[in-house]
JSON list of C-alpha atoms in Angstrom, two decimals:
[
{"chain": "A", "resi": 15, "resn": "MET", "atom": "CA", "xyz": [-19.18, -3.84, -12.70]},
{"chain": "A", "resi": 16, "resn": "SER", "atom": "CA", "xyz": [-20.42, -0.92, -10.65]},
{"chain": "A", "resi": 17, "resn": "LEU", "atom": "CA", "xyz": [-18.04, 1.29, -8.71]},
{"chain": "A", "resi": 18, "resn": "ARG", "atom": "CA", "xyz": [-20.48, 1.11, -5.80]},
{"chain": "A", "resi": 19, "resn": "ASN", "atom": "CA", "xyz": [-19.17, -2.29, -4.69]},
{"chain": "A", "resi": 20, "resn": "LYS", "atom": "CA", "xyz": [-15.70, -2.88, -6.08]},
{"chain": "A", "resi": 21, "resn": "VAL", "atom": "CA", "xyz": [-12.69, -4.51, -4.41]},
{"chain": "A", "resi": 22, "resn": "THR", "atom": "CA", "xyz": [-9.19, -4.81, -5.87]},
{"chain": "A", "resi": 23, "resn": "LEU", "atom": "CA", "xyz": [-6.54, -6.83, -4.04]},
{"chain": "A", "resi": 24, "resn": "ILE", "atom": "CA", "xyz": [-3.08, -8.22, -4.67]},
{"chain": "A", "resi": 25, "resn": "GLY", "atom": "CA", "xyz": [-1.83, -10.89, -2.31]},
{"chain": "A", "resi": 26, "resn": "HIS", "atom": "CA", "xyz": [-0.58, -14.44, -1.78]},
{"chain": "A", "resi": 27, "resn": "THR", "atom": "CA", "xyz": [-2.87, -17.42, -1.27]},
{"chain": "A", "resi": 28, "resn": "GLY", "atom": "CA", "xyz": [-2.72, -18.96, 2.18]},
{"chain": "A", "resi": 29, "resn": "LYS", "atom": "CA", "xyz": [-3.87, -22.46, 1.26]},
{"chain": "A", "resi": 30, "resn": "GLU", "atom": "CA", "xyz": [-4.73, -24.66, -1.69]},
{"chain": "A", "resi": 31, "resn": "VAL", "atom": "CA", "xyz": [-7.85, -23.73, -3.64]},
{"chain": "A", "resi": 32, "resn": "GLU", "atom": "CA", "xyz": [-10.91, -25.70, -2.54]},
{"chain": "A", "resi": 33, "resn": "ILE", "atom": "CA", "xyz": [-13.25, -26.77, -5.36]},
{"chain": "A", "resi": 34, "resn": "PHE", "atom": "CA", "xyz": [-16.93, -27.64, -5.07]},
{"chain": "A", "resi": 35, "resn": "ASN", "atom": "CA", "xyz": [-18.64, -29.23, -8.07]},
{"chain": "A", "resi": 36, "resn": "PHE", "atom": "CA", "xyz": [-22.35, -28.53, -8.50]},
{"chain": "A", "resi": 37, "resn": "GLU", "atom": "CA", "xyz": [-24.71, -31.13, -9.98]},
{"chain": "A", "resi": 38, "resn": "ASN", "atom": "CA", "xyz": [-25.17, -28.96, -13.09]},
{"chain": "A", "resi": 39, "resn": "GLY", "atom": "CA", "xyz": [-21.43, -29.15, -13.82]},
{"chain": "A", "resi": 40, "resn": "ASN", "atom": "CA", "xyz": [-20.59, -25.65, -12.59]},
{"chain": "A", "resi": 41, "resn": "LYS", "atom": "CA", "xyz": [-17.70, -25.15, -10.16]},
{"chain": "A", "resi": 42, "resn": "GLN", "atom": "CA", "xyz": [-17.07, -22.99, -7.12]},
{"chain": "A", "resi": 43, "resn": "ALA", "atom": "CA", "xyz": [-13.54, -22.19, -5.96]},
{"chain": "A", "resi": 44, "resn": "THR", "atom": "CA", "xyz": [-12.67, -20.78, -2.55]},
{"chain": "A", "resi": 45, "resn": "VAL", "atom": "CA", "xyz": [-9.33, -19.63, -1.18]},
{"chain": "A", "resi": 46, "resn": "SER", "atom": "CA", "xyz": [-7.97, -16.99, 1.18]},
{"chain": "A", "resi": 47, "resn": "ILE", "atom": "CA", "xyz": [-5.30, -14.43, 0.37]},
{"chain": "A", "resi": 48, "resn": "ALA", "atom": "CA", "xyz": [-3.07, -12.30, 2.58]},
{"chain": "A", "resi": 49, "resn": "THR", "atom": "CA", "xyz": [-2.40, -8.65, 1.90]},
{"chain": "A", "resi": 50, "resn": "ASN", "atom": "CA", "xyz": [0.37, -6.79, 3.71]},
{"chain": "A", "resi": 51, "resn": "ASP", "atom": "CA", "xyz": [0.48, -3.15, 4.70]},
{"chain": "A", "resi": 52, "resn": "TYR", "atom": "CA", "xyz": [3.55, -1.40, 6.09]},
{"chain": "A", "resi": 53, "resn": "TYR", "atom": "CA", "xyz": [3.72, 1.75, 8.16]},
{"chain": "A", "resi": 54, "resn": "THR", "atom": "CA", "xyz": [5.97, 3.49, 10.68]},
{"chain": "A", "resi": 55, "resn": "LYS", "atom": "CA", "xyz": [4.79, 4.39, 14.17]},
{"chain": "A", "resi": 56, "resn": "ALA", "atom": "CA", "xyz": [5.47, 7.81, 15.69]},
{"chain": "A", "resi": 57, "resn": "ASN", "atom": "CA", "xyz": [8.45, 6.34, 17.61]},
{"chain": "A", "resi": 58, "resn": "GLY", "atom": "CA", "xyz": [10.04, 5.16, 14.31]},
{"chain": "A", "resi": 59, "resn": "GLU", "atom": "CA", "xyz": [9.13, 1.48, 14.74]},
{"chain": "A", "resi": 60, "resn": "LYS", "atom": "CA", "xyz": [8.29, -0.18, 11.41]},
{"chain": "A", "resi": 61, "resn": "VAL", "atom": "CA", "xyz": [5.15, -2.32, 11.45]},
{"chain": "A", "resi": 62, "resn": "GLU", "atom": "CA", "xyz": [3.87, -4.92, 9.00]},
{"chain": "A", "resi": 63, "resn": "GLU", "atom": "CA", "xyz": [0.14, -5.60, 9.18]},
{"chain": "A", "resi": 64, "resn": "THR", "atom": "CA", "xyz": [-1.35, -8.66, 7.43]},
{"chain": "A", "resi": 65, "resn": "GLN", "atom": "CA", "xyz": [-5.05, -8.93, 6.56]},
{"chain": "A", "resi": 66, "resn": "TRP", "atom": "CA", "xyz": [-6.72, -12.16, 5.37]},
{"chain": "A", "resi": 67, "resn": "HIS", "atom": "CA", "xyz": [-9.51, -12.09, 2.79]},
{"chain": "A", "resi": 68, "resn": "ASN", "atom": "CA", "xyz": [-11.87, -14.91, 1.78]},
{"chain": "A", "resi": 69, "resn": "LEU", "atom": "CA", "xyz": [-12.35, -15.25, -1.98]},
{"chain": "A", "resi": 70, "resn": "VAL", "atom": "CA", "xyz": [-14.97, -17.17, -3.97]},
{"chain": "A", "resi": 71, "resn": "ALA", "atom": "CA", "xyz": [-15.18, -17.70, -7.73]},
{"chain": "A", "resi": 72, "resn": "TYR", "atom": "CA", "xyz": [-17.53, -19.54, -10.06]},
{"chain": "A", "resi": 73, "resn": "GLY", "atom": "CA", "xyz": [-17.50, -20.99, -13.57]},
{"chain": "A", "resi": 74, "resn": "LYS", "atom": "CA", "xyz": [-14.50, -20.34, -15.81]},
{"chain": "A", "resi": 75, "resn": "THR", "atom": "CA", "xyz": [-12.67, -18.35, -13.14]},
{"chain": "A", "resi": 76, "resn": "ALA", "atom": "CA", "xyz": [-13.04, -21.28, -10.71]},
{"chain": "A", "resi": 77, "resn": "GLU", "atom": "CA", "xyz": [-11.63, -23.63, -13.36]},
{"chain": "A", "resi": 78, "resn": "ILE", "atom": "CA", "xyz": [-8.61, -21.37, -13.89]},
{"chain": "A", "resi": 79, "resn": "MET", "atom": "CA", "xyz": [-8.02, -21.18, -10.14]},
{"chain": "A", "resi": 80, "resn": "GLU", "atom": "CA", "xyz": [-8.26, -24.97, -9.81]},
{"chain": "A", "resi": 81, "resn": "LYS", "atom": "CA", "xyz": [-5.65, -25.45, -12.53]},
{"chain": "A", "resi": 82, "resn": "TYR", "atom": "CA", "xyz": [-3.17, -22.63, -11.91]},
{"chain": "A", "resi": 83, "resn": "VAL", "atom": "CA", "xyz": [-3.47, -21.28, -8.34]},
{"chain": "A", "resi": 84, "resn": "SER", "atom": "CA", "xyz": [-1.62, -23.09, -5.57]},
{"chain": "A", "resi": 85, "resn": "LYS", "atom": "CA", "xyz": [-0.71, -22.20, -1.99]},
{"chain": "A", "resi": 86, "resn": "GLY", "atom": "CA", "xyz": [1.60, -19.17, -1.90]},
{"chain": "A", "resi": 87, "resn": "LYS", "atom": "CA", "xyz": [0.73, -18.01, -5.44]},
{"chain": "A", "resi": 88, "resn": "GLU", "atom": "CA", "xyz": [0.57, -14.25, -5.89]},
{"chain": "A", "resi": 89, "resn": "ILE", "atom": "CA", "xyz": [-2.67, -13.17, -7.54]},
{"chain": "A", "resi": 90, "resn": "ALA", "atom": "CA", "xyz": [-4.51, -9.94, -8.29]},
{"chain": "A", "resi": 91, "resn": "ILE", "atom": "CA", "xyz": [-8.29, -9.97, -8.12]},
{"chain": "A", "resi": 92, "resn": "GLU", "atom": "CA", "xyz": [-11.12, -7.59, -8.76]},
{"chain": "A", "resi": 93, "resn": "GLY", "atom": "CA", "xyz": [-14.54, -8.38, -7.44]},
{"chain": "A", "resi": 94, "resn": "LYS", "atom": "CA", "xyz": [-17.34, -7.37, -5.13]},
{"chain": "A", "resi": 95, "resn": "LEU", "atom": "CA", "xyz": [-17.86, -7.66, -1.40]},
{"chain": "A", "resi": 96, "resn": "THR", "atom": "CA", "xyz": [-20.55, -10.13, -0.37]},
{"chain": "A", "resi": 97, "resn": "TYR", "atom": "CA", "xyz": [-21.99, -11.17, 2.99]},
{"chain": "A", "resi": 98, "resn": "ARG", "atom": "CA", "xyz": [-23.80, -14.33, 4.02]},
{"chain": "A", "resi": 99, "resn": "SER", "atom": "CA", "xyz": [-24.75, -16.14, 7.18]},
{"chain": "A", "resi": 100, "resn": "TYR", "atom": "CA", "xyz": [-25.45, -19.73, 8.18]},
{"chain": "A", "resi": 101, "resn": "ASP", "atom": "CA", "xyz": [-26.16, -21.79, 11.30]},
{"chain": "A", "resi": 102, "resn": "ASP", "atom": "CA", "xyz": [-23.28, -24.07, 12.31]},
{"chain": "A", "resi": 103, "resn": "LYS", "atom": "CA", "xyz": [-23.72, -27.61, 13.65]},
{"chain": "A", "resi": 104, "resn": "ASP", "atom": "CA", "xyz": [-24.27, -26.23, 17.17]},
{"chain": "A", "resi": 105, "resn": "GLY", "atom": "CA", "xyz": [-27.02, -23.88, 15.96]},
{"chain": "A", "resi": 106, "resn": "THR", "atom": "CA", "xyz": [-24.85, -20.75, 16.29]},
{"chain": "A", "resi": 107, "resn": "LYS", "atom": "CA", "xyz": [-25.37, -18.16, 13.57]},
{"chain": "A", "resi": 108, "resn": "ARG", "atom": "CA", "xyz": [-22.11, -17.48, 11.72]},
{"chain": "A", "resi": 109, "resn": "PHE", "atom": "CA", "xyz": [-21.43, -14.52, 9.44]},
{"chain": "A", "resi": 110, "resn": "VAL", "atom": "CA", "xyz": [-19.05, -14.67, 6.49]},
{"chain": "A", "resi": 111, "resn": "THR", "atom": "CA", "xyz": [-17.58, -11.83, 4.44]},
{"chain": "A", "resi": 112, "resn": "GLU", "atom": "CA", "xyz": [-16.27, -12.87, 1.02]},
{"chain": "A", "resi": 113, "resn": "ILE", "atom": "CA", "xyz": [-15.06, -11.26, -2.15]},
{"chain": "A", "resi": 114, "resn": "ARG", "atom": "CA", "xyz": [-16.69, -12.69, -5.25]},
{"chain": "A", "resi": 115, "resn": "ILE", "atom": "CA", "xyz": [-14.02, -12.65, -7.95]},
{"chain": "A", "resi": 116, "resn": "GLU", "atom": "CA", "xyz": [-14.99, -11.04, -11.23]},
{"chain": "A", "resi": 117, "resn": "GLU", "atom": "CA", "xyz": [-11.47, -10.84, -12.67]},
{"chain": "A", "resi": 118, "resn": "LEU", "atom": "CA", "xyz": [-8.30, -12.77, -11.85]},
{"chain": "A", "resi": 119, "resn": "ILE", "atom": "CA", "xyz": [-4.69, -12.08, -12.84]},
{"chain": "A", "resi": 120, "resn": "LEU", "atom": "CA", "xyz": [-1.95, -14.60, -12.06]},
{"chain": "A", "resi": 121, "resn": "LEU", "atom": "CA", "xyz": [1.25, -12.93, -10.86]},
{"chain": "A", "resi": 122, "resn": "GLY", "atom": "CA", "xyz": [4.70, -14.10, -9.84]},
{"chain": "A", "resi": 123, "resn": "SER", "atom": "CA", "xyz": [6.35, -17.36, -10.75]},
{"chain": "A", "resi": 124, "resn": "LYS", "atom": "CA", "xyz": [5.29, -19.61, -7.86]}
]
């Protein structure tokens, strides 16, 4: 994988993995994960900031996610940032930012 588009995250899943089965037998898995960042403001107040990230995986990685990743599971992923758009049912153009998982590591005991 190129260093030009590389994302590495560690976080907890926010929902159950959603699986889509293609006609050719391939699978797609989608899930979101939360990452937390902590910092202290100038006045000494401690702040926790949570960011949510949409993940998508295909093939063997999707199968592993389907079997072993549940809501609240801590995972580490490496992948690339992807963008897509679609028109919703009202005809409004929607934009989606996702991370396509290239490597997955299961962490924690949950």
